[in-house]
Short mmCIF file of C-alpha atoms in Angstrom, two decimals:
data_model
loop_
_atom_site.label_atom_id
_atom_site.label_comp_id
_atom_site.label_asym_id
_atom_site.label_seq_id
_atom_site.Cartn_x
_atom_site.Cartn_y
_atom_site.Cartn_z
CA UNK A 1 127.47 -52.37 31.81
CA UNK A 2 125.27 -53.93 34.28
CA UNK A 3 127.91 -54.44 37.13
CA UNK A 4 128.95 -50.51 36.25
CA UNK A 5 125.49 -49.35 36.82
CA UNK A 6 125.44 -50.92 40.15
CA UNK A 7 128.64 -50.29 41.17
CA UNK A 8 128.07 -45.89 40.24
CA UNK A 9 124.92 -46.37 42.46
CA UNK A 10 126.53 -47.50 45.21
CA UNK A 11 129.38 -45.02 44.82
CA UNK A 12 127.12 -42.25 45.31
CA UNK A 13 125.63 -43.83 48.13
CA UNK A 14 129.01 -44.87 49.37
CA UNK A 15 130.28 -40.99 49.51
CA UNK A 16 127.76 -39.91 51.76
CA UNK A 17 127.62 -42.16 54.50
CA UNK A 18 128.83 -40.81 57.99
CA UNK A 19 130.98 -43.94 58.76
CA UNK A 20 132.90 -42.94 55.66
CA UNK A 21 133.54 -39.31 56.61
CA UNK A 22 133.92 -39.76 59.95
CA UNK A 23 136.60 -42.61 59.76
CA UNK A 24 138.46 -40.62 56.86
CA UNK A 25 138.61 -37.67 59.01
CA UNK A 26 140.44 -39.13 61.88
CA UNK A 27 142.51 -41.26 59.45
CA UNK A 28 143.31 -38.04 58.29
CA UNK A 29 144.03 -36.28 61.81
CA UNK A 30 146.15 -39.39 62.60
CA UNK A 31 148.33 -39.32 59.80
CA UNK A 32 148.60 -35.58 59.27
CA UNK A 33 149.83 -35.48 63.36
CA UNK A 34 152.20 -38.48 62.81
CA UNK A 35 153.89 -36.24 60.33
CA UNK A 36 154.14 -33.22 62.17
CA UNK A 37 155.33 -35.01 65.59
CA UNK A 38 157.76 -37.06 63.62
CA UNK A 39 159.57 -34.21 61.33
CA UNK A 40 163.22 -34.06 62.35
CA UNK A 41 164.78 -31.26 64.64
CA UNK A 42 166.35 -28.25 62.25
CA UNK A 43 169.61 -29.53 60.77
CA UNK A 44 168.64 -32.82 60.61
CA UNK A 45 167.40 -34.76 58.01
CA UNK A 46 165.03 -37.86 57.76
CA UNK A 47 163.54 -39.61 54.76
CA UNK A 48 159.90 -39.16 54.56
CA UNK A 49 159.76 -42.92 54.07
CA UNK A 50 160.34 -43.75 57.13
CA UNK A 51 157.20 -41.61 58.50
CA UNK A 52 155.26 -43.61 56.12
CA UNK A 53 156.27 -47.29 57.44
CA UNK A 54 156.19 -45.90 61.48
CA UNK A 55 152.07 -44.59 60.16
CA UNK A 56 151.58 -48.03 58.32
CA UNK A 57 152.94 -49.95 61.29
CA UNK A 58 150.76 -47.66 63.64
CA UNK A 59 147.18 -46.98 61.83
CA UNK A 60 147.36 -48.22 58.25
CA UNK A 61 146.92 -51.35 59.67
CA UNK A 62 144.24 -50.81 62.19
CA UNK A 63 142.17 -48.37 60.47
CA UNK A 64 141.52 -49.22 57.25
CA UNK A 65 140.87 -52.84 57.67
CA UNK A 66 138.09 -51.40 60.06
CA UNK A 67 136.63 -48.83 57.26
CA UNK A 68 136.52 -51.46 54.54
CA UNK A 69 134.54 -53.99 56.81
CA UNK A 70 132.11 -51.24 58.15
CA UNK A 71 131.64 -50.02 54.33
CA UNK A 72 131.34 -53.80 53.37
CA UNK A 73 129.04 -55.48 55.79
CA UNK A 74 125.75 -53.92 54.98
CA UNK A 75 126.30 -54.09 51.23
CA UNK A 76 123.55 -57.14 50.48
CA UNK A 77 122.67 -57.94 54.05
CA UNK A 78 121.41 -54.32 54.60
CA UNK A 79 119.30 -53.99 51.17
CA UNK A 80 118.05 -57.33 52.10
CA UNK A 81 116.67 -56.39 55.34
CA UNK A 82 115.34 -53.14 53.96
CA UNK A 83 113.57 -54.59 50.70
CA UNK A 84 115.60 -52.53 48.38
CA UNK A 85 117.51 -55.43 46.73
CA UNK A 86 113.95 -57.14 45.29
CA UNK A 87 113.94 -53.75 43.54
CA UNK A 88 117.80 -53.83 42.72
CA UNK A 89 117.42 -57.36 40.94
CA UNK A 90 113.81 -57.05 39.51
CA UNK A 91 116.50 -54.89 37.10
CA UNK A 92 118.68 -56.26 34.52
CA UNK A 93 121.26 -57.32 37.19
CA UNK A 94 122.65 -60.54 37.99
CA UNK A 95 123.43 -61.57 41.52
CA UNK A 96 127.12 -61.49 40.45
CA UNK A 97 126.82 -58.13 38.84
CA UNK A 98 125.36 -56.64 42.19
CA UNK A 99 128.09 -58.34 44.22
CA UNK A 100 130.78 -57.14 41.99
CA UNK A 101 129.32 -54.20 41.70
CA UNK A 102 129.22 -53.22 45.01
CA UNK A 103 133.02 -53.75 46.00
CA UNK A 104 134.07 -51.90 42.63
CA UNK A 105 131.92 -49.34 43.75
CA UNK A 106 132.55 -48.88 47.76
CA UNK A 107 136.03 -49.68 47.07
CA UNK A 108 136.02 -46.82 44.99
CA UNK A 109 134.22 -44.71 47.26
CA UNK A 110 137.04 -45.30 49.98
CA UNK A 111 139.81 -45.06 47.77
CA UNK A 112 138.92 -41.80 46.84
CA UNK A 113 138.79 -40.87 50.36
CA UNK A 114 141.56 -42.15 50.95
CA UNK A 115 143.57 -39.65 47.83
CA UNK A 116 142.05 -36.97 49.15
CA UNK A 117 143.12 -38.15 52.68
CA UNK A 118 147.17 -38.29 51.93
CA UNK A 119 146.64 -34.76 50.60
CA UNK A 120 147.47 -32.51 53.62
CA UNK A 121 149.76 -35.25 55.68
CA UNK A 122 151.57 -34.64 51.78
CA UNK A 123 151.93 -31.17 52.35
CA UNK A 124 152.71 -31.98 56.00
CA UNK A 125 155.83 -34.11 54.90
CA UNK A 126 157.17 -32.14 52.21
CA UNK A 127 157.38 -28.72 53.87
CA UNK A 128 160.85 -28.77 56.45
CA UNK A 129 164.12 -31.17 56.80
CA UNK A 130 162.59 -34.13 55.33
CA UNK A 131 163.57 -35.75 52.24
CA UNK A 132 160.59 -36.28 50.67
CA UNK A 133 160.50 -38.29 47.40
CA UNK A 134 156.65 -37.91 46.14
CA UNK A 135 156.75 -40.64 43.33
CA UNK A 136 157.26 -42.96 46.28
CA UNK A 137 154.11 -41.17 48.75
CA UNK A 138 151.88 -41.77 45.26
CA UNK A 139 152.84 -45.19 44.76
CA UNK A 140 152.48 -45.81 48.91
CA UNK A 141 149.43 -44.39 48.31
CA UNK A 142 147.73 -46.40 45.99
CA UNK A 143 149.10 -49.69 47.66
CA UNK A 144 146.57 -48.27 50.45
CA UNK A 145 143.91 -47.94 48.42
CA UNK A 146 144.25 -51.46 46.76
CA UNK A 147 144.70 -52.26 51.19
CA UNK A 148 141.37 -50.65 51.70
CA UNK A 149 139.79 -52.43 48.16
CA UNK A 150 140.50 -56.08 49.64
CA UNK A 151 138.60 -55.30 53.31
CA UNK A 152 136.01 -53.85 51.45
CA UNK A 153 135.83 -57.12 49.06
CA UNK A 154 136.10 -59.23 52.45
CA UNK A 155 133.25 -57.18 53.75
CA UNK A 156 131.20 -57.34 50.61
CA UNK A 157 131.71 -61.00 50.56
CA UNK A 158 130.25 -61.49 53.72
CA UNK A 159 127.67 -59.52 53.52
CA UNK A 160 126.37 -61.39 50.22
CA UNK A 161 126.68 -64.79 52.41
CA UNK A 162 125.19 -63.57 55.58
CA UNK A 163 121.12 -64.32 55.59
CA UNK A 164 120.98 -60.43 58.00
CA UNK A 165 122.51 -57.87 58.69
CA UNK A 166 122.77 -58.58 62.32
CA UNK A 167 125.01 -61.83 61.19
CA UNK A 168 127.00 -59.95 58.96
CA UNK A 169 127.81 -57.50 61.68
CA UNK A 170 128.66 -60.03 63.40
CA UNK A 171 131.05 -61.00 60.99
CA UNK A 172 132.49 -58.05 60.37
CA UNK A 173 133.37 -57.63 63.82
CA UNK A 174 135.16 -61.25 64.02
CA UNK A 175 136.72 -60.59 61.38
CA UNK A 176 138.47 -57.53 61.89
CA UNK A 177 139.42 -58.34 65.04
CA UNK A 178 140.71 -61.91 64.21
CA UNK A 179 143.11 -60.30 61.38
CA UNK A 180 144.23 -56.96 63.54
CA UNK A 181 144.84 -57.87 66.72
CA UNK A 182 144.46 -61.64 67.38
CA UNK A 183 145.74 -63.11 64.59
CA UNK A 184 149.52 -63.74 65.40
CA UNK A 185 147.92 -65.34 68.74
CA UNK A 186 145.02 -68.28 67.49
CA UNK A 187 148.01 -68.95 64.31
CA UNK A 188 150.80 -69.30 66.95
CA UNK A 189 148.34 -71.64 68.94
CA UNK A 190 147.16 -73.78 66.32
CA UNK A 191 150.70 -74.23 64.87
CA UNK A 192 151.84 -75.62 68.56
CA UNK A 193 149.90 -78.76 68.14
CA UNK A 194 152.23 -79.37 65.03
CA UNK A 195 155.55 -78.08 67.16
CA UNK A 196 155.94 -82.31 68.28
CA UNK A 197 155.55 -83.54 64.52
CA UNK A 198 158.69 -85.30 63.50
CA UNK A 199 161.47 -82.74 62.03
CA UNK A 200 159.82 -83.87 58.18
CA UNK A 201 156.96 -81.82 59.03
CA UNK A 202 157.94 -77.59 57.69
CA UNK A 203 156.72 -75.98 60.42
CA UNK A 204 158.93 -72.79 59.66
CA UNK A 205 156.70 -72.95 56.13
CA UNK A 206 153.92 -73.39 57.56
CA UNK A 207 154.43 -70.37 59.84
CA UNK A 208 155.28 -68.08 57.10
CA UNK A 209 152.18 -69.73 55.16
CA UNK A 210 150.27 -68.33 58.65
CA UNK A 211 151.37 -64.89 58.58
CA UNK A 212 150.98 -64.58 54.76
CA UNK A 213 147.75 -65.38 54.84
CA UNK A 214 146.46 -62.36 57.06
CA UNK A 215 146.18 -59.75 54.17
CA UNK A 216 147.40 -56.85 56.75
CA UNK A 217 150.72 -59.26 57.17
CA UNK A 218 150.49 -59.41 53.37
CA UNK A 219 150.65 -55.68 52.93
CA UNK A 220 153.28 -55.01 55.41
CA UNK A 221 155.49 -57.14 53.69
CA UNK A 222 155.03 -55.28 50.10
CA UNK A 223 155.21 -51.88 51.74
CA UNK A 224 158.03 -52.64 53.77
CA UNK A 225 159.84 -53.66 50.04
CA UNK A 226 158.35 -50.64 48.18
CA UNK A 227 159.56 -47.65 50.60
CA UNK A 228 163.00 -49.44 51.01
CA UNK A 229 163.40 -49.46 47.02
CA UNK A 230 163.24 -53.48 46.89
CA UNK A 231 159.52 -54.03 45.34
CA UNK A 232 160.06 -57.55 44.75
CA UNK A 233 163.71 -57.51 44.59
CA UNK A 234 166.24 -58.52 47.46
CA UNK A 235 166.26 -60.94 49.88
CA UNK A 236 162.56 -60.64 50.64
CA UNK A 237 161.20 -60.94 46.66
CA UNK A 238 160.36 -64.28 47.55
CA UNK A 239 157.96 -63.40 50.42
CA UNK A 240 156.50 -60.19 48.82
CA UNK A 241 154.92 -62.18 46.06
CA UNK A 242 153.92 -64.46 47.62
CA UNK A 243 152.34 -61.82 49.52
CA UNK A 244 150.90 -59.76 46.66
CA UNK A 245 149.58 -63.13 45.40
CA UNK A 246 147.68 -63.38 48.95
CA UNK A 247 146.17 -60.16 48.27
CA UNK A 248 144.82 -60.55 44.83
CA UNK A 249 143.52 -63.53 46.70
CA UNK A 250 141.76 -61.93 49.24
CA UNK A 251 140.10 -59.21 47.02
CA UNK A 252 138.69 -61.97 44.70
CA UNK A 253 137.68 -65.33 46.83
CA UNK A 254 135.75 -63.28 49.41
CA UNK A 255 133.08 -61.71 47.19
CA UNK A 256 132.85 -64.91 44.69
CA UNK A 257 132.44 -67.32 47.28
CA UNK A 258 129.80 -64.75 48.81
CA UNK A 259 127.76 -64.30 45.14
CA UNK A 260 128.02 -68.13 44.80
CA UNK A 261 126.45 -68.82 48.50
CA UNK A 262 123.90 -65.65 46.94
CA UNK A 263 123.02 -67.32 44.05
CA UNK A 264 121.28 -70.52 45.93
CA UNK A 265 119.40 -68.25 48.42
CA UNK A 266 115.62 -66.96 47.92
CA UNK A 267 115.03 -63.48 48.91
#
């Protein structure tokens, strides 16, 4: 009950912050005009699907990695700075349960957002020649929101190890732009010292290793299966779970390896 308490605090606080709103709103512009740009000319058809992957491939990716960080950094480091979290754990709350707490709750916070955000580009999509199957927008949908959940874990995480807020800034920043934009160049570099290994060495498994392990990469490759109708089926299953595995990953290690760095540190 402990890590509930926290996490419905930090909810509430979650929902009102301008970052939040802000961000949602031009996720929301973004996706909604995608749609409408996109629909097919009269007497033409064109799955609704396929709008969904172009948005993933265009903001999905981009955008909510950056929400989830700039919910997550502040999380500790913030109420550290500010004096709030002597108050927070003079409470009957463990370090864990204040960690924990505050992804469940901020992930929460943006995954609500996000619900309410697929709302109109919904209505968008299913008015005109589309074919528009809504079990698969819902399910697309809450793939998203578990998408947003791990950045915001990643963000909590680092947060919890960061000594200020400043450094977890910091680190928020690095780390959103070595997943987005950068990541496909420092893996391809570091995997070119290994290009001159002797033909033993798997460097075509260590490359897929390399891509699965950015948790946007990760997410593409699920998606991609889900909208086509092969969710771990076809000749991809392999790959998507291993990359659903990375995931789950990603939305656990960060904030446990951040409460663990939080436990040895005096306020």
């Amino acid at each position: 009950m402990s890590l509930l308490s926290v996490a419905r605090k930090d909810f509430e606080d979650a929902i009102r912050s301008r970052w939040l709103i802000g961000l949602t709103v031009l996720f929301v512009v973004l996706f909604a005009g995608t749609a409408y740009l996109f629909r097919p000319m009269e007497g033409e058809t064109l799955e609704a699907n396929v709008i969904l992957s172009l948005f993933g491939q265009l903001f999905v990716g981009t955008l909510v990695p950056l929400i989830g960080l700039v919910i997550g950094y502040n999380a500790i480091s913030g109420e550290r700075e500010s004096g709030s979290l002597k108050l927070l754990l003079a409470l009957p709350h463990s370090r864990i349960d204040v960690v924990f707490g505050k992804v469940l709750g901020r992930a929460a916070a943006l995954g609500g957002a996000i619900l309410v955000g697929f709302v109109l580009p919904a209505i968008v999509l299913a008015i005109g020649p589309l074919e528009f199957d809504p079990l698969a927008y819902v399910g697309y949908t809450l793939l998203v929101v578990v998408f947003a959940a791990v950045f915001v874990s990643i963000g909590v995480g680092f947060s919890a190890a960061a000594s200020t807020q400043r450094r977890a800034l910091a680190g928020a920043i690095g780390l959103y732009f070595l997943f987005v934009p950068l990541w496909n160049a420092a893996t391809g570099g570091f995997l070119l010292l290994f290009a001159q290994f002797p033909d033993w060495f798997p460097l075509e498994r260590a490359q897929e290793v390399a891509e699965l392990a950015n948790p946007s990469t990760a997410f593409q490759l699920v998606t991609d299966g889900f909208l086509a109708g092969q969710l771990f089926a076809g000749e991809t299953a392999g790959l998507q779970v291993s990359a659903a595995a990375m995931l789950i990953v990603w939305l656990l290690a960060p904030p446990l390896l951040g409460a663990l760095k939080f436990q040895r540190e005096d306020l």
